[in-house]
Structures are given as C-alpha cells and as structure tokens.
Amino acid sequence: MKTLTMKEEEIMDHFWTKGDMLIKELQALYEEPKPHVNTLATLVRILEDKGFLSHHVITVRCFRYFALISREQYRGGTLRNVVNKYFNKSYLSAVSTLVKEEQLSVDDLKKLIKQVEGKS
C-alpha cells in the first residue's frame, strides 16, 4: 500500500469522517486561512492517482470525491509496511520491541493473548 504525506492523510481523514464531498465542501472544513481550492484539487488528484480516492462526475467541471479504502484498511496496510520495513516482516519482533521499550506491558500482552484466543 502506498503511503500518505501528512497533508494527504489530513485530507483522507476528512473523507473518512465526513464521507463523499466536493472540493468546496472539503475546503469549508478548514479554519482560516483556508487552503486554496486549487491546492486541495491538486492534493485530491494525487490521492486519486495513489488509489485512495475516486470521483463521480456531477457536471463537466464538478466532481464528488469519495474514499476507496477505509481508515481501517489504511491502518492495516501502514502497520504491515512498518513491520515489513523495520522488523524484517516479523510481527513478533515488533511486539517484542514494544515490550522491551515499555510501550506495551506484560499485563497488556497477556490481555491481548486472551483476546486473540477468545477467552475474554
């Protein structure tokens, strides 16, 4: 799965939260100073090229954009990319690192095992 820049992820977050929308509707979600419509249109086209968004034609020059993947699909793909790149494709190594760096306690790990085994 392709990665998103911070700006692209911000835009995708709006689509995941609000659903389908026009560029003008996307622009309205921003506080002042709002990004220019052309800037947003360029970023949305990049997101289409990356396979995150698509659109319906409303009129000749008016499109309603929508997300092609869910937030959960993106999270899963991003996690997979991190594990593949930094942990030699080993989820065990990733979890072990979290435990070693005290980002995940042994108690949390035990709870996770119970959840996965269907005991809680």
PDB file of C-alpha atoms in Angstrom:
ATOM      1  CA  MET A   1       0.000   0.000   0.000  1.00  0.00           C
ATOM      2  CA  LYS A   2       1.258   3.464  -0.830  1.00  0.00           C
ATOM      3  CA  THR A   3       1.966   5.854   1.997  1.00  0.00           C
ATOM      4  CA  LEU A   4       0.386   9.239   2.624  1.00  0.00           C
ATOM      5  CA  THR A   5       2.067  12.519   3.427  1.00  0.00           C
ATOM      6  CA  MET A   6       0.779  14.392   6.471  1.00  0.00           C
ATOM      7  CA  LYS A   7      -1.342  16.693   4.259  1.00  0.00           C
ATOM      8  CA  GLU A   8      -2.738  13.758   2.292  1.00  0.00           C
ATOM      9  CA  GLU A   9      -3.575  11.916   5.498  1.00  0.00           C
ATOM     10  CA  GLU A  10      -5.314  15.052   6.808  1.00  0.00           C
ATOM     11  CA  ILE A  11      -7.458  15.171   3.663  1.00  0.00           C
ATOM     12  CA  MET A  12      -8.224  11.454   3.855  1.00  0.00           C
ATOM     13  CA  ASP A  13      -9.258  11.925   7.482  1.00  0.00           C
ATOM     14  CA  HIS A  14     -11.893  14.425   6.292  1.00  0.00           C
ATOM     15  CA  PHE A  15     -13.221  11.916   3.755  1.00  0.00           C
ATOM     16  CA  TRP A  16     -13.221   9.102   6.324  1.00  0.00           C
ATOM     17  CA  THR A  17     -15.066  11.312   8.804  1.00  0.00           C
ATOM     18  CA  LYS A  18     -17.485  13.207   6.527  1.00  0.00           C
ATOM     19  CA  GLY A  19     -17.864  10.888   3.528  1.00  0.00           C
ATOM     20  CA  ASP A  20     -18.284  11.957  -0.106  1.00  0.00           C
ATOM     21  CA  MET A  21     -17.786  15.626  -0.888  1.00  0.00           C
ATOM     22  CA  LEU A  22     -16.948  18.311  -3.413  1.00  0.00           C
ATOM     23  CA  ILE A  23     -13.646  20.227  -3.232  1.00  0.00           C
ATOM     24  CA  LYS A  24     -15.547  23.305  -1.988  1.00  0.00           C
ATOM     25  CA  GLU A  25     -17.065  21.210   0.827  1.00  0.00           C
ATOM     26  CA  LEU A  26     -13.607  19.934   1.721  1.00  0.00           C
ATOM     27  CA  GLN A  27     -12.293  23.495   1.793  1.00  0.00           C
ATOM     28  CA  ALA A  28     -15.109  24.547   4.129  1.00  0.00           C
ATOM     29  CA  LEU A  29     -13.849  22.061   6.752  1.00  0.00           C
ATOM     30  CA  TYR A  30     -10.642  24.060   7.227  1.00  0.00           C
ATOM     31  CA  GLU A  31     -10.182  27.027   9.529  1.00  0.00           C
ATOM     32  CA  GLU A  32      -8.856  30.348   8.265  1.00  0.00           C
ATOM     33  CA  PRO A  33      -6.633  30.740   6.425  1.00  0.00           C
ATOM     34  CA  LYS A  34      -8.263  28.066   4.295  1.00  0.00           C
ATOM     35  CA  PRO A  35      -6.147  26.279   1.702  1.00  0.00           C
ATOM     36  CA  HIS A  36      -6.813  27.423  -1.853  1.00  0.00           C
ATOM     37  CA  VAL A  37      -9.249  25.321  -3.900  1.00  0.00           C
ATOM     38  CA  ASN A  38      -6.528  24.630  -6.495  1.00  0.00           C
ATOM     39  CA  THR A  39      -4.190  23.312  -3.790  1.00  0.00           C
ATOM     40  CA  LEU A  40      -6.870  20.970  -2.485  1.00  0.00           C
ATOM     41  CA  ALA A  41      -7.777  19.876  -6.016  1.00  0.00           C
ATOM     42  CA  THR A  42      -4.137  19.006  -6.698  1.00  0.00           C
ATOM     43  CA  LEU A  43      -3.854  17.002  -3.479  1.00  0.00           C
ATOM     44  CA  VAL A  44      -7.133  15.200  -4.216  1.00  0.00           C
ATOM     45  CA  ARG A  45      -5.869  14.297  -7.715  1.00  0.00           C
ATOM     46  CA  ILE A  46      -2.687  12.907  -6.143  1.00  0.00           C
ATOM     47  CA  LEU A  47      -4.837  10.838  -3.781  1.00  0.00           C
ATOM     48  CA  GLU A  48      -6.778   9.545  -6.792  1.00  0.00           C
ATOM     49  CA  ASP A  49      -3.517   8.618  -8.538  1.00  0.00           C
ATOM     50  CA  LYS A  50      -2.401   6.765  -5.408  1.00  0.00           C
ATOM     51  CA  GLY A  51      -5.697   4.841  -5.345  1.00  0.00           C
ATOM     52  CA  PHE A  52      -7.140   6.351  -2.145  1.00  0.00           C
ATOM     53  CA  LEU A  53      -9.932   8.432  -3.719  1.00  0.00           C
ATOM     54  CA  SER A  54     -12.163   8.337  -6.767  1.00  0.00           C
ATOM     55  CA  HIS A  55     -14.969  10.565  -8.023  1.00  0.00           C
ATOM     56  CA  HIS A  56     -18.412  10.770  -9.575  1.00  0.00           C
ATOM     57  CA  VAL A  57     -18.993  13.358 -12.290  1.00  0.00           C
ATOM     58  CA  ILE A  58     -21.696  15.840 -11.266  1.00  0.00           C
ATOM     59  CA  THR A  59     -21.260  18.256 -14.186  1.00  0.00           C
ATOM     60  CA  VAL A  60     -18.494  18.818 -16.736  1.00  0.00           C
ATOM     61  CA  ARG A  61     -16.250  20.567 -14.179  1.00  0.00           C
ATOM     62  CA  CYS A  62     -17.766  19.387 -10.906  1.00  0.00           C
ATOM     63  CA  PHE A  63     -16.831  16.145  -9.168  1.00  0.00           C
ATOM     64  CA  ARG A  64     -17.920  14.477  -5.932  1.00  0.00           C
ATOM     65  CA  TYR A  65     -14.983  12.623  -4.415  1.00  0.00           C
ATOM     66  CA  PHE A  66     -15.140   9.543  -2.210  1.00  0.00           C
ATOM     67  CA  ALA A  67     -12.701   7.262  -0.388  1.00  0.00           C
ATOM     68  CA  LEU A  68     -11.823   3.944  -1.998  1.00  0.00           C
ATOM     69  CA  ILE A  69     -10.340   2.469   1.165  1.00  0.00           C
ATOM     70  CA  SER A  70     -11.431   2.714   4.780  1.00  0.00           C
ATOM     71  CA  ARG A  71      -9.409   4.136   7.641  1.00  0.00           C
ATOM     72  CA  GLU A  72      -9.044   0.567   8.971  1.00  0.00           C
ATOM     73  CA  GLN A  73      -7.676  -0.704   5.655  1.00  0.00           C
ATOM     74  CA  TYR A  74      -5.130   2.115   5.638  1.00  0.00           C
ATOM     75  CA  ARG A  75      -4.096   1.403   9.243  1.00  0.00           C
ATOM     76  CA  GLY A  76      -3.621  -2.264   8.462  1.00  0.00           C
ATOM     77  CA  GLY A  77      -1.565  -1.513   5.374  1.00  0.00           C
ATOM     78  CA  THR A  78       0.530   1.054   7.210  1.00  0.00           C
ATOM     79  CA  LEU A  79       1.218  -1.341  10.074  1.00  0.00           C
ATOM     80  CA  ARG A  80       2.146  -4.057   7.596  1.00  0.00           C
ATOM     81  CA  ASN A  81       4.561  -1.648   5.844  1.00  0.00           C
ATOM     82  CA  VAL A  82       6.232  -0.703   9.151  1.00  0.00           C
ATOM     83  CA  VAL A  83       6.589  -4.332  10.227  1.00  0.00           C
ATOM     84  CA  ASN A  84       7.943  -5.338   6.827  1.00  0.00           C
ATOM     85  CA  LYS A  85      10.397  -2.430   6.620  1.00  0.00           C
ATOM     86  CA  TYR A  86      11.675  -2.124  10.183  1.00  0.00           C
ATOM     87  CA  PHE A  87      11.098  -5.553  11.723  1.00  0.00           C
ATOM     88  CA  ASN A  88      12.082  -7.865   8.862  1.00  0.00           C
ATOM     89  CA  LYS A  89       8.433  -8.866   8.296  1.00  0.00           C
ATOM     90  CA  SER A  90       8.184 -10.172  11.873  1.00  0.00           C
ATOM     91  CA  TYR A  91       5.190  -9.106  13.960  1.00  0.00           C
ATOM     92  CA  LEU A  92       6.773 -10.992  16.863  1.00  0.00           C
ATOM     93  CA  SER A  93       9.836  -8.770  16.616  1.00  0.00           C
ATOM     94  CA  ALA A  94       7.619  -5.656  16.517  1.00  0.00           C
ATOM     95  CA  VAL A  95       5.675  -6.704  19.622  1.00  0.00           C
ATOM     96  CA  SER A  96       8.896  -7.729  21.379  1.00  0.00           C
ATOM     97  CA  THR A  97      10.313  -4.259  20.723  1.00  0.00           C
ATOM     98  CA  LEU A  98       7.177  -2.645  22.178  1.00  0.00           C
ATOM     99  CA  VAL A  99       7.514  -4.767  25.325  1.00  0.00           C
ATOM    100  CA  LYS A 100      11.263  -4.086  25.644  1.00  0.00           C
ATOM    101  CA  GLU A 101      10.737  -0.339  25.253  1.00  0.00           C
ATOM    102  CA  GLU A 102       7.918  -0.495  27.810  1.00  0.00           C
ATOM    103  CA  GLN A 103       5.337   0.755  25.308  1.00  0.00           C
ATOM    104  CA  LEU A 104       3.384  -2.442  25.972  1.00  0.00           C
ATOM    105  CA  SER A 105       3.324  -4.020  29.432  1.00  0.00           C
ATOM    106  CA  VAL A 106       3.470  -7.744  30.046  1.00  0.00           C
ATOM    107  CA  ASP A 107      -0.044  -7.498  31.544  1.00  0.00           C
ATOM    108  CA  ASP A 108      -1.304  -5.836  28.357  1.00  0.00           C
ATOM    109  CA  LEU A 109       0.381  -8.567  26.346  1.00  0.00           C
ATOM    110  CA  LYS A 110      -1.361 -11.248  28.427  1.00  0.00           C
ATOM    111  CA  LYS A 111      -4.721  -9.486  27.874  1.00  0.00           C
ATOM    112  CA  LEU A 112      -4.011  -9.382  24.156  1.00  0.00           C
ATOM    113  CA  ILE A 113      -3.260 -13.110  24.091  1.00  0.00           C
ATOM    114  CA  LYS A 114      -6.531 -13.831  25.903  1.00  0.00           C
ATOM    115  CA  GLN A 115      -8.452 -11.659  23.424  1.00  0.00           C
ATOM    116  CA  VAL A 116      -6.886 -13.398  20.468  1.00  0.00           C
ATOM    117  CA  GLU A 117      -7.609 -16.796  21.951  1.00  0.00           C
ATOM    118  CA  GLY A 118     -11.210 -15.703  22.574  1.00  0.00           C
ATOM    119  CA  LYS A 119     -11.069 -16.005  26.328  1.00  0.00           C
ATOM    120  CA  SER A 120     -12.312 -12.503  27.182  1.00  0.00           C
TER     121      SER A 120
END
